[in-house]
Amino acid sequence: MTSIPTETTVTNAWLTERLNKAGHEVEVTGFTAKRIGTGQIGKCIRYDLQLTGKTDGAPTSLVGKFPSDDETSRATGVMLKNFIKEVSFYQQLQKRLTIATPKCYFAAIDGEGPDFALLLEDLSPAIQGDQLAGCSVDVARAAVLELVGLHAPSWNDETLRGKDWLGEPDADSTELNRALYQGNIDGFAERYGAKLKADELEIIRKVARAAPPTGETLPDPFSLVHIDYRLDNLLINETLSPPKIIAVDWQSISLGSPLADVAYFLGAGLRSETRRQAEEEIVRAYHTALLDASIKNYGWEACWTDYRKGVFAGFFVTVIASMIVERTERGDEMFLTMARRHARHALELGSDEFLT
């Protein structure tokens, strides 16, 4: 077996080694494998394990993550540094944060990919969120408050800068994102425009011509940002109160405006009528939690303005990703839903005033 396994080369011996290194004195004598999740850049496999030895406390299932089989998605993952970002997150950043994430038993990559493998804690009975269905206000509040564990420990932390794999906004990256958006907007409009309202499509097109509302360089404040913090990338346990939220899919992590994560999640995850009633209370709760985490000199008005500017983060993810990953029926439905929700979000908050 090579040092980086694939889903077809995982063995009892390799799984045993991973558990032994984590302190479990067990042997894996057999396993079954099943594909789970709806990822388009990577694919996840659940391994149900048969164990012998000191099995108390040892996991009986684990989740492996590998690159997609689709060549376009694999190439996209390398181009956008998705694979190196996620592996490096587990290797270098996970332990310094308090946001809930799965325990990592293995993380390795060949260069910047596409060959990589992760072996992660299976977080059942938590289940994957559903981007299309949306979520309750309780889940939304819990998810946004969980972001404090990502943002506060990295708030304006200069030591995070200069990491090539992590990246940060600069003139070159901003121009690349603008070029990708402009290069895909016509195809996006052709594919989805007929199902969007005129003002929704108009503001989506307007973003292609505008300067970034948060500027072309790293904003103040900045922090680590998930970039794609949405329901499909969260595992949720609603049997607990408040619901337990665990963040997965760290393939896009970067430095940027923390409120962009908040706005992206609420814009994508709540139906518009629900969001209108709940968003200010949730953002205020997030702001209070930042202050409780010793974040200073960040008032409510600045927070709310950054939130209103952050709504456009969802436009870039929606337009670019929809046109460069493997096309699926669920993907089309998801990207159309996201386009509607993000556009309405921006329009209802009057955020088009920041498009110049």
Coordinates of C-alpha atoms in Angstrom, one line a residue:
M1 CA 0.0 0.0 0.0
T2 CA 1.3 3.5 -0.8
S3 CA 1.6 6.0 2.1
I4 CA -1.6 7.7 1.0
P5 CA -4.4 5.1 0.7
T6 CA -7.4 5.2 -1.6
E7 CA -10.8 4.0 -0.8
T8 CA -9.9 0.7 -2.5
T9 CA -6.6 0.1 -0.7
V10 CA -7.7 0.6 2.9
T11 CA -7.0 -2.5 4.8
N12 CA -7.6 -4.0 8.3
A13 CA -3.9 -3.5 9.1
W14 CA -3.9 0.2 8.1
L15 CA -7.1 0.9 10.1
T16 CA -5.5 -1.0 13.1
E17 CA -2.4 1.1 12.8
R18 CA -4.4 4.3 12.9
L19 CA -6.3 3.3 16.0
N20 CA -3.2 2.1 17.7
K21 CA -1.5 5.4 17.1
A22 CA -4.5 7.1 18.7
G23 CA -4.1 5.0 21.9
H24 CA -6.6 2.2 21.3
E25 CA -5.2 -1.3 21.9
V26 CA -7.4 -3.0 19.4
E27 CA -7.2 -4.9 16.1
V28 CA -9.5 -4.4 13.2
T29 CA -10.5 -7.8 12.0
G30 CA -12.9 -6.7 9.3
F31 CA -14.9 -3.8 8.0
T32 CA -17.7 -2.7 5.7
A33 CA -17.5 0.4 3.6
K34 CA -20.4 2.7 2.4
R35 CA -20.4 6.0 0.5
I36 CA -22.0 8.8 2.4
G37 CA -22.7 12.5 1.9
T38 CA -23.1 14.6 -1.2
G39 CA -19.7 16.2 -1.8
Q40 CA -18.7 17.1 -5.3
I41 CA -15.0 17.8 -4.8
G42 CA -14.3 14.9 -2.4
K43 CA -16.1 11.7 -1.5
C44 CA -16.7 10.2 2.0
I45 CA -16.8 6.6 3.0
R46 CA -18.0 5.2 6.3
Y47 CA -16.1 2.2 7.6
D48 CA -18.0 0.1 10.1
L49 CA -15.3 -1.8 12.0
Q50 CA -15.1 -5.3 13.6
L51 CA -12.7 -5.0 16.6
T52 CA -10.9 -7.3 19.0
G53 CA -8.8 -6.3 22.0
K54 CA -9.5 -3.6 24.5
T55 CA -12.6 -2.3 22.7
D56 CA -14.0 0.0 25.5
G57 CA -13.8 3.5 24.2
A58 CA -12.6 2.6 20.8
P59 CA -14.6 3.8 17.8
T60 CA -16.6 1.2 15.9
S61 CA -16.9 3.3 12.8
L62 CA -14.7 5.9 11.1
V63 CA -15.1 8.1 8.0
G64 CA -12.5 8.3 5.2
K65 CA -12.4 11.2 2.8
F66 CA -10.8 11.0 -0.6
P67 CA -10.7 13.0 -3.9
S68 CA -13.7 12.8 -6.3
D69 CA -13.6 10.2 -9.1
D70 CA -14.6 13.0 -11.5
E71 CA -11.5 14.4 -13.3
T72 CA -12.9 17.9 -13.6
S73 CA -13.6 18.0 -9.9
R74 CA -10.2 16.6 -9.1
A75 CA -8.5 19.3 -11.2
T76 CA -10.7 22.0 -9.6
G77 CA -9.7 20.8 -6.2
V78 CA -6.0 21.2 -7.1
M79 CA -6.5 24.6 -8.8
L80 CA -8.4 26.1 -5.9
K81 CA -6.1 24.4 -3.3
N82 CA -9.1 22.6 -1.8
F83 CA -7.2 19.4 -1.0
I84 CA -4.1 21.0 0.5
K85 CA -6.3 23.4 2.6
E86 CA -8.3 20.6 4.2
V87 CA -5.4 18.4 5.0
S88 CA -3.4 21.3 6.3
F89 CA -6.4 22.4 8.5
Y90 CA -6.3 19.1 10.3
Q91 CA -2.5 19.0 10.5
Q92 CA -1.8 22.6 11.6
L93 CA -4.9 24.5 12.7
Q94 CA -7.5 22.2 14.3
K95 CA -5.9 22.0 17.8
R96 CA -5.7 25.8 18.2
L97 CA -9.5 26.3 17.6
T98 CA -12.5 25.7 19.8
I99 CA -15.1 25.2 17.0
A100 CA -16.4 21.6 17.1
T101 CA -14.7 19.4 14.4
P102 CA -14.3 15.7 14.0
K103 CA -11.2 14.0 15.6
C104 CA -8.6 13.3 12.9
Y105 CA -6.8 9.9 12.8
F106 CA -4.9 10.5 9.6
A107 CA -4.3 13.4 7.2
A108 CA -1.9 13.2 4.3
I109 CA -1.5 14.6 0.8
D110 CA 0.8 14.2 -2.1
G111 CA 2.0 17.8 -2.9
E112 CA -1.2 19.8 -3.4
G113 CA -3.2 16.8 -4.6
P114 CA -5.4 15.4 -6.0
D115 CA -4.2 12.4 -4.1
F116 CA -5.0 12.8 -0.4
A117 CA -6.7 10.9 2.4
L118 CA -8.3 11.8 5.7
L119 CA -9.6 9.4 8.4
L120 CA -12.0 11.1 10.7
E121 CA -14.3 10.5 13.7
D122 CA -17.7 9.2 12.7
L123 CA -20.1 11.7 14.4
S124 CA -23.3 9.6 14.3
P125 CA -26.1 10.2 15.4
A126 CA -25.4 13.7 14.1
I127 CA -26.7 14.0 10.5
Q128 CA -25.7 16.1 7.6
G129 CA -27.7 19.3 7.2
D130 CA -29.9 19.8 4.1
Q131 CA -29.1 22.9 2.1
L132 CA -32.3 22.6 0.1
A133 CA -34.7 22.1 3.1
G134 CA -33.1 24.8 5.2
C135 CA -33.0 24.7 9.0
S136 CA -34.8 25.9 12.1
V137 CA -33.9 29.1 13.9
D138 CA -32.5 27.1 16.8
V139 CA -30.1 25.2 14.4
A140 CA -29.2 28.5 12.7
R141 CA -28.4 30.2 16.0
A142 CA -26.3 27.2 17.2
A143 CA -24.4 27.1 13.9
V144 CA -23.6 30.8 14.0
L145 CA -22.5 30.7 17.6
E146 CA -20.2 27.8 16.8
L147 CA -18.4 30.1 14.4
V148 CA -17.1 32.1 17.4
G149 CA -14.8 29.1 18.0
L150 CA -13.3 29.6 14.6
H151 CA -13.2 33.4 14.5
A152 CA -12.3 34.5 18.0
P153 CA -9.1 32.4 18.5
S154 CA -7.8 33.7 15.1
W155 CA -9.0 37.3 15.4
N156 CA -6.5 39.6 13.7
D157 CA -3.8 37.0 14.3
E158 CA -0.8 38.1 12.2
T159 CA 1.0 34.8 12.7
L160 CA -1.5 33.2 10.3
R161 CA -0.5 35.4 7.4
G162 CA 2.1 34.3 4.8
K163 CA 0.9 30.7 4.5
D164 CA 0.7 30.0 0.8
W165 CA -1.8 27.1 1.2
L166 CA -4.1 29.2 3.5
G167 CA -4.0 32.4 1.4
E168 CA -5.6 35.8 2.0
P169 CA -7.3 38.5 -0.1
D170 CA -4.8 40.5 -2.2
A171 CA -4.9 42.3 -5.5
D172 CA -4.0 39.1 -7.4
S173 CA -6.4 36.8 -5.7
T174 CA -9.2 39.4 -5.9
E175 CA -8.6 39.7 -9.6
L176 CA -8.6 35.9 -10.1
N177 CA -11.9 35.6 -8.2
R178 CA -13.4 38.5 -10.3
A179 CA -12.2 36.9 -13.5
L180 CA -13.7 33.5 -12.5
Y181 CA -17.0 35.2 -11.7
Q182 CA -17.0 37.2 -14.9
G183 CA -16.0 34.2 -16.9
N184 CA -18.8 32.1 -15.6
I185 CA -21.7 34.6 -15.1
D186 CA -23.0 34.2 -18.6
G187 CA -23.1 30.4 -18.4
F188 CA -24.7 30.7 -15.0
A189 CA -27.3 33.0 -16.3
E190 CA -28.0 30.7 -19.2
R191 CA -28.4 27.7 -17.0
Y192 CA -30.4 29.2 -14.1
G193 CA -31.5 32.7 -15.1
A194 CA -35.0 31.7 -16.4
K195 CA -35.8 30.4 -12.9
L196 CA -34.6 33.5 -11.1
K197 CA -36.6 36.7 -10.6
A198 CA -35.4 39.7 -12.7
D199 CA -34.0 41.6 -9.7
E200 CA -32.2 38.5 -8.4
L201 CA -30.5 38.0 -11.7
E202 CA -29.7 41.7 -12.0
I203 CA -27.9 41.9 -8.7
I204 CA -26.0 38.6 -9.4
R205 CA -24.8 40.2 -12.7
K206 CA -24.1 43.5 -10.9
V207 CA -21.5 41.8 -8.6
A208 CA -19.5 40.9 -11.7
R209 CA -18.9 44.6 -12.5
A210 CA -18.3 45.8 -8.9
A211 CA -15.3 46.1 -6.6
P212 CA -15.4 43.8 -3.6
P213 CA -17.4 45.4 -0.8
T214 CA -14.8 44.3 1.8
G215 CA -11.9 45.7 -0.3
E216 CA -9.2 44.0 -2.3
T217 CA -6.9 43.2 0.6
L218 CA -7.3 41.6 4.0
P219 CA -10.0 43.5 5.9
D220 CA -9.9 44.7 9.5
P221 CA -10.9 42.7 11.4
F222 CA -9.8 39.5 9.8
S223 CA -9.8 35.9 11.0
L224 CA -9.8 32.4 9.8
V225 CA -12.9 31.9 7.7
H226 CA -14.5 28.6 6.6
I227 CA -15.8 30.2 3.3
D228 CA -18.3 27.4 2.7
Y229 CA -20.1 27.2 6.0
R230 CA -23.5 25.9 5.1
L231 CA -25.9 23.2 6.1
D232 CA -24.4 20.5 3.7
N233 CA -21.1 21.0 5.4
L234 CA -22.4 20.7 9.0
L235 CA -23.3 17.6 11.1
I236 CA -26.2 18.4 13.4
N237 CA -27.5 16.6 16.4
E238 CA -31.0 18.0 17.2
T239 CA -31.6 15.6 20.0
L240 CA -29.6 18.0 22.2
S241 CA -30.7 21.5 23.3
P242 CA -29.3 23.6 21.9
P243 CA -28.5 21.5 18.9
K244 CA -24.9 20.3 18.6
I245 CA -23.2 21.5 15.4
I246 CA -19.9 20.0 14.1
A247 CA -18.2 21.7 11.1
V248 CA -16.7 19.6 8.4
D249 CA -15.4 20.2 4.8
W250 CA -12.5 22.5 5.5
Q251 CA -11.5 22.6 1.8
S252 CA -11.9 26.4 1.4
I253 CA -10.5 27.8 4.6
S254 CA -8.7 31.1 4.3
L255 CA -8.3 34.4 6.0
G256 CA -11.0 37.0 5.5
S257 CA -13.9 38.9 7.0
P258 CA -15.5 36.8 9.8
L259 CA -18.9 38.2 9.2
A260 CA -18.8 36.8 5.7
D261 CA -19.2 33.3 7.2
V262 CA -22.1 34.5 9.3
A263 CA -23.9 36.1 6.4
Y264 CA -23.2 33.2 4.1
F265 CA -24.7 30.7 6.5
L266 CA -27.8 32.7 7.3
G267 CA -28.4 33.7 3.7
A268 CA -28.1 30.1 2.5
G269 CA -29.5 28.1 5.3
L270 CA -32.7 29.9 6.3
R271 CA -35.7 30.4 4.1
S272 CA -36.1 34.2 3.4
E273 CA -39.2 34.6 5.5
T274 CA -37.6 32.9 8.5
R275 CA -34.3 34.8 8.0
R276 CA -36.0 38.2 8.0
Q277 CA -37.6 37.5 11.4
A278 CA -34.5 35.9 13.1
E279 CA -31.3 37.3 11.6
E280 CA -30.7 40.4 13.7
E281 CA -31.2 38.5 17.0
I282 CA -28.8 35.8 15.8
V283 CA -26.1 38.3 14.7
R284 CA -26.5 40.1 18.0
A285 CA -26.0 36.9 19.8
Y286 CA -22.9 36.2 17.8
H287 CA -21.5 39.7 18.5
T288 CA -22.2 39.2 22.3
A289 CA -20.3 35.9 22.1
L290 CA -17.3 37.6 20.5
L291 CA -17.2 40.1 23.3
D292 CA -17.5 37.3 25.9
A293 CA -14.5 35.7 24.1
S294 CA -12.4 38.9 24.8
I295 CA -12.7 40.4 21.4
K296 CA -12.3 44.2 21.9
N297 CA -12.9 47.4 20.0
Y298 CA -15.6 45.9 17.8
G299 CA -19.0 47.5 18.2
W300 CA -22.4 46.4 17.1
E301 CA -22.7 49.0 14.3
A302 CA -19.4 47.8 12.8
C303 CA -20.5 44.2 13.2
W304 CA -23.8 44.8 11.4
T305 CA -22.2 46.7 8.6
D306 CA -19.7 43.9 8.0
Y307 CA -22.6 41.4 8.1
R308 CA -24.4 43.4 5.4
K309 CA -21.2 43.5 3.2
G310 CA -20.7 39.8 3.8
V311 CA -23.8 38.7 2.0
F312 CA -21.9 38.7 -1.3
A313 CA -19.6 35.9 -0.2
G314 CA -22.4 33.5 -1.3
F315 CA -22.6 35.0 -4.8
F316 CA -19.0 33.9 -5.6
V317 CA -19.4 30.4 -4.2
T318 CA -22.7 29.9 -6.0
V319 CA -21.7 31.3 -9.5
I320 CA -18.2 29.9 -9.7
A321 CA -18.7 26.5 -8.0
S322 CA -21.9 25.8 -10.0
M323 CA -20.0 26.0 -13.3
I324 CA -16.8 24.3 -12.5
V325 CA -17.7 21.1 -10.5
E326 CA -19.4 18.0 -11.8
R327 CA -23.0 18.8 -12.7
T328 CA -25.7 16.8 -10.9
E329 CA -29.4 17.1 -10.6
R330 CA -29.1 17.8 -6.9
G331 CA -26.3 20.3 -7.5
D332 CA -28.4 22.2 -9.9
E333 CA -31.3 22.4 -7.4
M334 CA -28.9 23.4 -4.6
F335 CA -27.1 26.2 -6.6
L336 CA -30.4 27.6 -7.8
T337 CA -31.7 27.7 -4.2
M338 CA -28.6 29.3 -3.0
A339 CA -28.7 31.9 -5.8
R340 CA -32.3 32.9 -4.9
R341 CA -31.6 33.1 -1.2
H342 CA -28.4 35.0 -1.4
A343 CA -29.8 37.5 -3.9
R344 CA -32.9 38.1 -1.8
H345 CA -30.7 38.5 1.2
A346 CA -28.6 41.2 -0.4
L347 CA -31.7 43.0 -1.8
E348 CA -33.6 42.9 1.5
L349 CA -30.6 44.3 3.5
G350 CA -30.0 47.0 0.9
S351 CA -26.4 45.7 0.5
D352 CA -26.3 46.7 -3.2
E353 CA -25.3 50.2 -1.8
F354 CA -21.8 48.6 -1.3
L355 CA -21.5 47.6 -5.0
T356 CA -19.5 50.4 -6.7

